[in-house]
Amino acid sequence: GAGVSQTPSNKVTEKGKYVELRCDPISGHTALYWYRQSLGQGPEFLIYFQGTGAADDSGLPNDRFFAVRPEGSVSTLKIQRTERGDSAVYLCASSLLREGTEAFFGQGTRLTVV
Amino acid sequence: AQSVSQHNHHVILSEAASLELGCNYSYGGTVNLFWYVQYPGQHLQLLLKYFSGDPLVKGIKGFEAEFIKSKFSFNLRKPSVQWSDTAEYFCAVMGAGNQFYFGTGTSLTVIP
């Protein structure tokens, strides 16, 4: 596609529920990143995929968070037993993974846990 | 791990004023440096980037940034801001691990 696409754009869920957030990166981009952005803060790194594998998942806050990228393209961020503190904008970005290339961001998914 | 510090959290300027936003990073190796902008209601967009060569880089909309290796800094500048520059500005660093790390951002408000 022309850009990074994230769905849904907004998600409201009840505390304790399970949610999935989808990211469709730019075609051909090897690297895919997930970030979380709270109000007034910068994007907080969660996980980074190189192809199908998670090259670095050190930013995932706890084991309720999990992400997959089974075919090296679309990725899904999964959050179990959601808590109110999980409310944030979840950003996805993709990159060609060459020196000097930037990350291209999607519009984000605004998750609200009530 | 890399970290990025942006010292100005909220800046208010009048149109035509000059802008400089500070960015410092902590990482001893080779880095790629970026400034991103987020206009109200829009996604993060690249303003400019540095990965090698001339430490003074020019980006879109008249922005520029200077990489000073000895100071671990990559400050963003614009000689004359416009109302349309009102946005959030984020400095980012990419190190050897290929992750992007962002600063907390600077909110710029330009008063007409």
mmCIF file of C-alpha atoms in Angstrom:
data_model
loop_
_atom_site.group_PDB
_atom_site.id
_atom_site.type_symbol
_atom_site.label_atom_id
_atom_site.label_comp_id
_atom_site.label_asym_id
_atom_site.label_seq_id
_atom_site.Cartn_x
_atom_site.Cartn_y
_atom_site.Cartn_z
ATOM 1 C CA GLY A 1 0.000 0.000 0.000
ATOM 2 C CA ALA A 2 0.893 3.650 -0.129
ATOM 3 C CA GLY A 3 1.540 3.965 3.580
ATOM 4 C CA VAL A 4 1.390 2.163 6.895
ATOM 5 C CA SER A 5 -2.170 1.227 7.719
ATOM 6 C CA GLN A 6 -3.433 0.542 11.228
ATOM 7 C CA THR A 7 -6.806 -0.826 12.198
ATOM 8 C CA PRO A 8 -8.965 -0.065 14.003
ATOM 9 C CA SER A 9 -8.350 3.653 14.351
ATOM 10 C CA ASN A 10 -10.192 3.655 17.652
ATOM 11 C CA LYS A 11 -10.925 0.850 20.070
ATOM 12 C CA VAL A 12 -12.865 1.052 23.303
ATOM 13 C CA THR A 13 -12.794 -2.051 25.458
ATOM 14 C CA GLU A 14 -13.719 -3.041 28.952
ATOM 15 C CA LYS A 15 -11.116 -3.747 31.583
ATOM 16 C CA GLY A 16 -10.094 -7.378 31.504
ATOM 17 C CA LYS A 17 -10.935 -7.945 27.826
ATOM 18 C CA TYR A 18 -8.578 -9.083 25.080
ATOM 19 C CA VAL A 19 -7.760 -6.809 22.133
ATOM 20 C CA GLU A 20 -5.900 -7.142 18.870
ATOM 21 C CA LEU A 21 -4.432 -4.234 16.971
ATOM 22 C CA ARG A 22 -3.413 -4.666 13.357
ATOM 23 C CA CYS A 23 -0.631 -3.069 11.345
ATOM 24 C CA ASP A 24 -0.173 -3.340 7.595
ATOM 25 C CA PRO A 25 3.290 -1.968 6.730
ATOM 26 C CA ILE A 26 4.547 -0.507 3.498
ATOM 27 C CA SER A 27 5.096 -3.284 0.995
ATOM 28 C CA GLY A 28 8.679 -4.540 1.000
ATOM 29 C CA HIS A 29 9.634 -3.032 4.332
ATOM 30 C CA THR A 30 11.603 -5.578 6.312
ATOM 31 C CA ALA A 31 11.446 -3.874 9.673
ATOM 32 C CA LEU A 32 8.263 -3.283 11.631
ATOM 33 C CA TYR A 33 8.028 -1.442 14.925
ATOM 34 C CA TRP A 34 5.335 -1.042 17.566
ATOM 35 C CA TYR A 35 5.264 1.961 19.865
ATOM 36 C CA ARG A 36 2.925 3.239 22.532
ATOM 37 C CA GLN A 37 2.306 6.959 22.964
ATOM 38 C CA SER A 38 0.597 8.439 25.973
ATOM 39 C CA LEU A 39 -0.636 12.011 26.104
ATOM 40 C CA GLY A 40 2.237 14.476 26.253
ATOM 41 C CA GLN A 41 4.868 11.785 25.812
ATOM 42 C CA GLY A 42 7.038 10.585 22.994
ATOM 43 C CA PRO A 43 6.579 7.197 21.345
ATOM 44 C CA GLU A 44 7.679 4.449 23.712
ATOM 45 C CA PHE A 45 9.355 1.492 22.015
ATOM 46 C CA LEU A 46 7.566 -1.841 22.462
ATOM 47 C CA ILE A 47 8.855 -4.365 19.928
ATOM 48 C CA TYR A 48 10.724 -4.546 16.655
ATOM 49 C CA PHE A 49 10.439 -7.211 13.962
ATOM 50 C CA GLN A 50 12.989 -8.000 11.324
ATOM 51 C CA GLY A 51 11.084 -10.156 8.882
ATOM 52 C CA THR A 52 8.985 -12.664 10.775
ATOM 53 C CA GLY A 53 11.006 -12.714 13.962
ATOM 54 C CA ALA A 54 11.005 -10.337 16.892
ATOM 55 C CA ALA A 55 14.521 -8.888 16.892
ATOM 56 C CA ASP A 56 13.911 -6.969 20.093
ATOM 57 C CA ASP A 57 10.885 -7.256 22.387
ATOM 58 C CA SER A 58 12.503 -5.589 25.373
ATOM 59 C CA GLY A 59 9.957 -2.782 25.386
ATOM 60 C CA LEU A 60 6.914 -4.947 26.003
ATOM 61 C CA PRO A 61 5.782 -3.920 29.490
ATOM 62 C CA ASN A 62 4.708 -7.376 30.712
ATOM 63 C CA ASP A 63 3.533 -10.765 29.530
ATOM 64 C CA ARG A 64 0.022 -9.480 28.780
ATOM 65 C CA PHE A 65 1.484 -7.934 25.629
ATOM 66 C CA PHE A 66 2.423 -10.058 22.657
ATOM 67 C CA ALA A 67 2.974 -9.368 18.971
ATOM 68 C CA VAL A 68 3.293 -11.536 15.895
ATOM 69 C CA ARG A 69 4.259 -11.097 12.268
ATOM 70 C CA PRO A 70 3.806 -14.604 10.849
ATOM 71 C CA GLU A 71 4.442 -13.894 7.173
ATOM 72 C CA GLY A 72 6.809 -10.988 7.504
ATOM 73 C CA SER A 73 4.221 -8.432 6.493
ATOM 74 C CA VAL A 74 1.122 -7.715 8.581
ATOM 75 C CA SER A 75 1.627 -7.624 12.332
ATOM 76 C CA THR A 76 -0.814 -7.955 15.198
ATOM 77 C CA LEU A 77 -0.274 -6.575 18.675
ATOM 78 C CA LYS A 78 -2.253 -8.549 21.228
ATOM 79 C CA ILE A 79 -3.100 -7.369 24.705
ATOM 80 C CA GLN A 80 -4.639 -9.752 27.217
ATOM 81 C CA ARG A 81 -6.584 -8.799 30.340
ATOM 82 C CA THR A 82 -6.508 -5.129 29.460
ATOM 83 C CA GLU A 83 -6.060 -2.573 32.219
ATOM 84 C CA ARG A 84 -6.983 1.103 32.308
ATOM 85 C CA GLY A 85 -3.285 1.944 32.235
ATOM 86 C CA ASP A 86 -3.036 0.359 28.793
ATOM 87 C CA SER A 87 -5.041 3.253 27.362
ATOM 88 C CA ALA A 88 -2.830 5.039 24.834
ATOM 89 C CA VAL A 89 -2.243 5.470 21.134
ATOM 90 C CA TYR A 90 -0.474 2.444 19.690
ATOM 91 C CA LEU A 91 1.723 3.330 16.750
ATOM 92 C CA CYS A 92 3.149 1.091 14.096
ATOM 93 C CA ALA A 93 6.036 1.978 11.818
ATOM 94 C CA SER A 94 7.930 0.220 9.067
ATOM 95 C CA SER A 95 11.327 0.695 7.504
ATOM 96 C CA LEU A 96 13.525 -0.645 4.739
ATOM 97 C CA LEU A 97 16.229 -1.351 7.292
ATOM 98 C CA ARG A 98 19.044 0.248 5.349
ATOM 99 C CA GLU A 99 21.402 2.838 6.759
ATOM 100 C CA GLY A 100 19.888 6.256 6.611
ATOM 101 C CA THR A 101 16.346 5.108 5.994
ATOM 102 C CA GLU A 102 13.662 6.395 8.260
ATOM 103 C CA ALA A 103 10.651 4.770 9.806
ATOM 104 C CA PHE A 104 7.260 5.517 8.281
ATOM 105 C CA PHE A 105 4.406 5.715 10.744
ATOM 106 C CA GLY A 106 0.756 4.841 10.596
ATOM 107 C CA GLN A 107 -2.016 6.954 12.052
ATOM 108 C CA GLY A 108 -2.152 4.834 15.169
ATOM 109 C CA THR A 109 -4.866 3.021 17.086
ATOM 110 C CA ARG A 110 -6.326 4.903 20.024
ATOM 111 C CA LEU A 111 -7.085 2.292 22.691
ATOM 112 C CA THR A 112 -9.333 3.240 25.564
ATOM 113 C CA VAL A 113 -9.874 0.782 28.384
ATOM 114 C CA VAL A 114 -12.918 1.607 30.494
ATOM 115 C CA ALA B 1 20.479 1.431 25.800
ATOM 116 C CA GLN B 2 20.130 4.638 23.889
ATOM 117 C CA SER B 3 18.210 7.538 25.346
ATOM 118 C CA VAL B 4 17.096 10.834 23.897
ATOM 119 C CA SER B 5 16.560 14.047 25.828
ATOM 120 C CA GLN B 6 14.572 17.007 24.629
ATOM 121 C CA HIS B 7 14.972 19.904 26.994
ATOM 122 C CA ASN B 8 12.164 22.155 25.818
ATOM 123 C CA HIS B 9 8.786 20.685 26.618
ATOM 124 C CA HIS B 10 6.646 23.556 25.448
ATOM 125 C CA VAL B 11 7.760 26.503 23.332
ATOM 126 C CA ILE B 12 5.626 29.485 22.383
ATOM 127 C CA LEU B 13 6.835 31.840 19.667
ATOM 128 C CA SER B 14 5.460 34.635 17.580
ATOM 129 C CA GLU B 15 5.481 34.291 13.814
ATOM 130 C CA ALA B 16 8.831 35.179 12.227
ATOM 131 C CA ALA B 17 10.745 34.365 15.407
ATOM 132 C CA SER B 18 13.683 32.002 15.189
ATOM 133 C CA LEU B 19 13.429 28.489 16.579
ATOM 134 C CA GLU B 20 15.943 26.164 18.150
ATOM 135 C CA LEU B 21 14.897 22.930 19.824
ATOM 136 C CA GLY B 22 17.465 20.982 21.762
ATOM 137 C CA CYS B 23 18.115 17.269 21.454
ATOM 138 C CA ASN B 24 20.794 15.227 23.181
ATOM 139 C CA TYR B 25 21.285 11.510 22.967
ATOM 140 C CA SER B 26 23.303 8.981 24.856
ATOM 141 C CA TYR B 27 24.967 6.351 22.716
ATOM 142 C CA GLY B 28 28.613 5.851 22.058
ATOM 143 C CA GLY B 29 28.488 4.218 18.679
ATOM 144 C CA THR B 30 27.427 5.230 15.215
ATOM 145 C CA VAL B 31 23.944 6.670 15.204
ATOM 146 C CA ASN B 32 21.379 7.777 12.733
ATOM 147 C CA LEU B 33 19.473 10.837 13.938
ATOM 148 C CA PHE B 34 16.032 12.065 13.016
ATOM 149 C CA TRP B 35 13.541 14.785 13.694
ATOM 150 C CA TYR B 36 9.895 13.943 13.279
ATOM 151 C CA VAL B 37 6.914 16.291 13.387
ATOM 152 C CA GLN B 38 3.338 15.533 14.356
ATOM 153 C CA TYR B 39 0.806 18.114 13.240
ATOM 154 C CA PRO B 40 -2.507 18.157 15.103
ATOM 155 C CA GLY B 41 -4.543 15.102 14.176
ATOM 156 C CA GLN B 42 -1.894 13.705 11.857
ATOM 157 C CA HIS B 43 0.656 10.928 12.019
ATOM 158 C CA LEU B 44 4.368 11.330 12.652
ATOM 159 C CA GLN B 45 6.230 12.597 9.609
ATOM 160 C CA LEU B 46 9.934 12.912 8.934
ATOM 161 C CA LEU B 47 11.379 16.429 8.960
ATOM 162 C CA LEU B 48 14.998 15.545 8.376
ATOM 163 C CA LYS B 49 17.640 12.938 9.093
ATOM 164 C CA TYR B 50 21.365 12.542 9.539
ATOM 165 C CA PHE B 51 23.331 9.369 8.967
ATOM 166 C CA SER B 52 26.691 10.473 7.582
ATOM 167 C CA GLY B 53 28.483 13.287 5.798
ATOM 168 C CA ASP B 54 27.769 16.965 6.285
ATOM 169 C CA PRO B 55 26.675 17.434 9.904
ATOM 170 C CA LEU B 56 24.367 20.275 8.890
ATOM 171 C CA VAL B 57 21.301 18.734 7.334
ATOM 172 C CA LYS B 58 18.396 20.471 5.722
ATOM 173 C CA GLY B 59 14.867 19.171 5.791
ATOM 174 C CA ILE B 60 11.445 20.120 4.618
ATOM 175 C CA LYS B 61 9.724 23.439 5.251
ATOM 176 C CA GLY B 62 12.931 25.345 5.944
ATOM 177 C CA PHE B 63 14.043 23.267 8.927
ATOM 178 C CA GLU B 64 17.644 22.296 9.501
ATOM 179 C CA ALA B 65 19.592 20.479 12.183
ATOM 180 C CA GLU B 66 23.229 20.253 13.146
ATOM 181 C CA PHE B 67 24.879 17.096 14.412
ATOM 182 C CA ILE B 68 27.627 17.876 16.920
ATOM 183 C CA LYS B 69 29.239 14.581 17.780
ATOM 184 C CA SER B 70 31.325 15.923 20.654
ATOM 185 C CA LYS B 71 28.204 17.209 22.372
ATOM 186 C CA PHE B 72 25.962 14.260 21.448
ATOM 187 C CA SER B 73 23.519 16.832 20.157
ATOM 188 C CA PHE B 74 21.241 17.217 17.151
ATOM 189 C CA ASN B 75 19.420 20.516 17.586
ATOM 190 C CA LEU B 76 16.638 21.567 15.261
ATOM 191 C CA ARG B 77 16.506 25.111 13.891
ATOM 192 C CA LYS B 78 14.359 27.300 11.714
ATOM 193 C CA PRO B 79 15.170 30.972 11.075
ATOM 194 C CA SER B 80 11.578 32.183 10.871
ATOM 195 C CA VAL B 81 8.616 30.144 12.092
ATOM 196 C CA GLN B 82 5.115 30.269 10.699
ATOM 197 C CA TRP B 83 1.758 29.636 12.318
ATOM 198 C CA SER B 84 1.575 26.373 10.354
ATOM 199 C CA ASP B 85 4.645 25.094 12.239
ATOM 200 C CA THR B 86 2.506 24.606 15.340
ATOM 201 C CA ALA B 87 3.011 20.925 16.120
ATOM 202 C CA GLU B 88 4.818 18.381 18.302
ATOM 203 C CA TYR B 89 8.459 17.790 17.423
ATOM 204 C CA PHE B 90 10.270 14.587 18.285
ATOM 205 C CA CYS B 91 13.950 13.804 18.118
ATOM 206 C CA ALA B 92 14.861 10.167 17.509
ATOM 207 C CA VAL B 93 17.998 8.064 17.371
ATOM 208 C CA MET B 94 18.593 4.742 15.720
ATOM 209 C CA GLY B 95 21.570 2.787 16.949
ATOM 210 C CA ALA B 96 23.227 -0.446 15.984
ATOM 211 C CA GLY B 97 20.218 -2.505 16.991
ATOM 212 C CA ASN B 98 18.026 -0.745 14.408
ATOM 213 C CA GLN B 99 15.463 0.343 16.971
ATOM 214 C CA PHE B 100 14.254 3.937 16.961
ATOM 215 C CA TYR B 101 14.240 5.670 20.329
ATOM 216 C CA PHE B 102 12.320 8.911 20.733
ATOM 217 C CA GLY B 103 12.542 11.864 23.037
ATOM 218 C CA THR B 104 9.527 13.052 24.990
ATOM 219 C CA GLY B 105 8.796 15.715 22.412
ATOM 220 C CA THR B 106 8.491 19.482 22.290
ATOM 221 C CA SER B 107 5.163 21.162 21.762
ATOM 222 C CA LEU B 108 5.575 24.274 19.608
ATOM 223 C CA THR B 109 2.860 26.906 19.484
ATOM 224 C CA VAL B 110 3.302 29.735 16.998
ATOM 225 C CA ILE B 111 1.165 32.795 17.618
ATOM 226 C CA PRO B 112 0.089 34.706 14.500
#
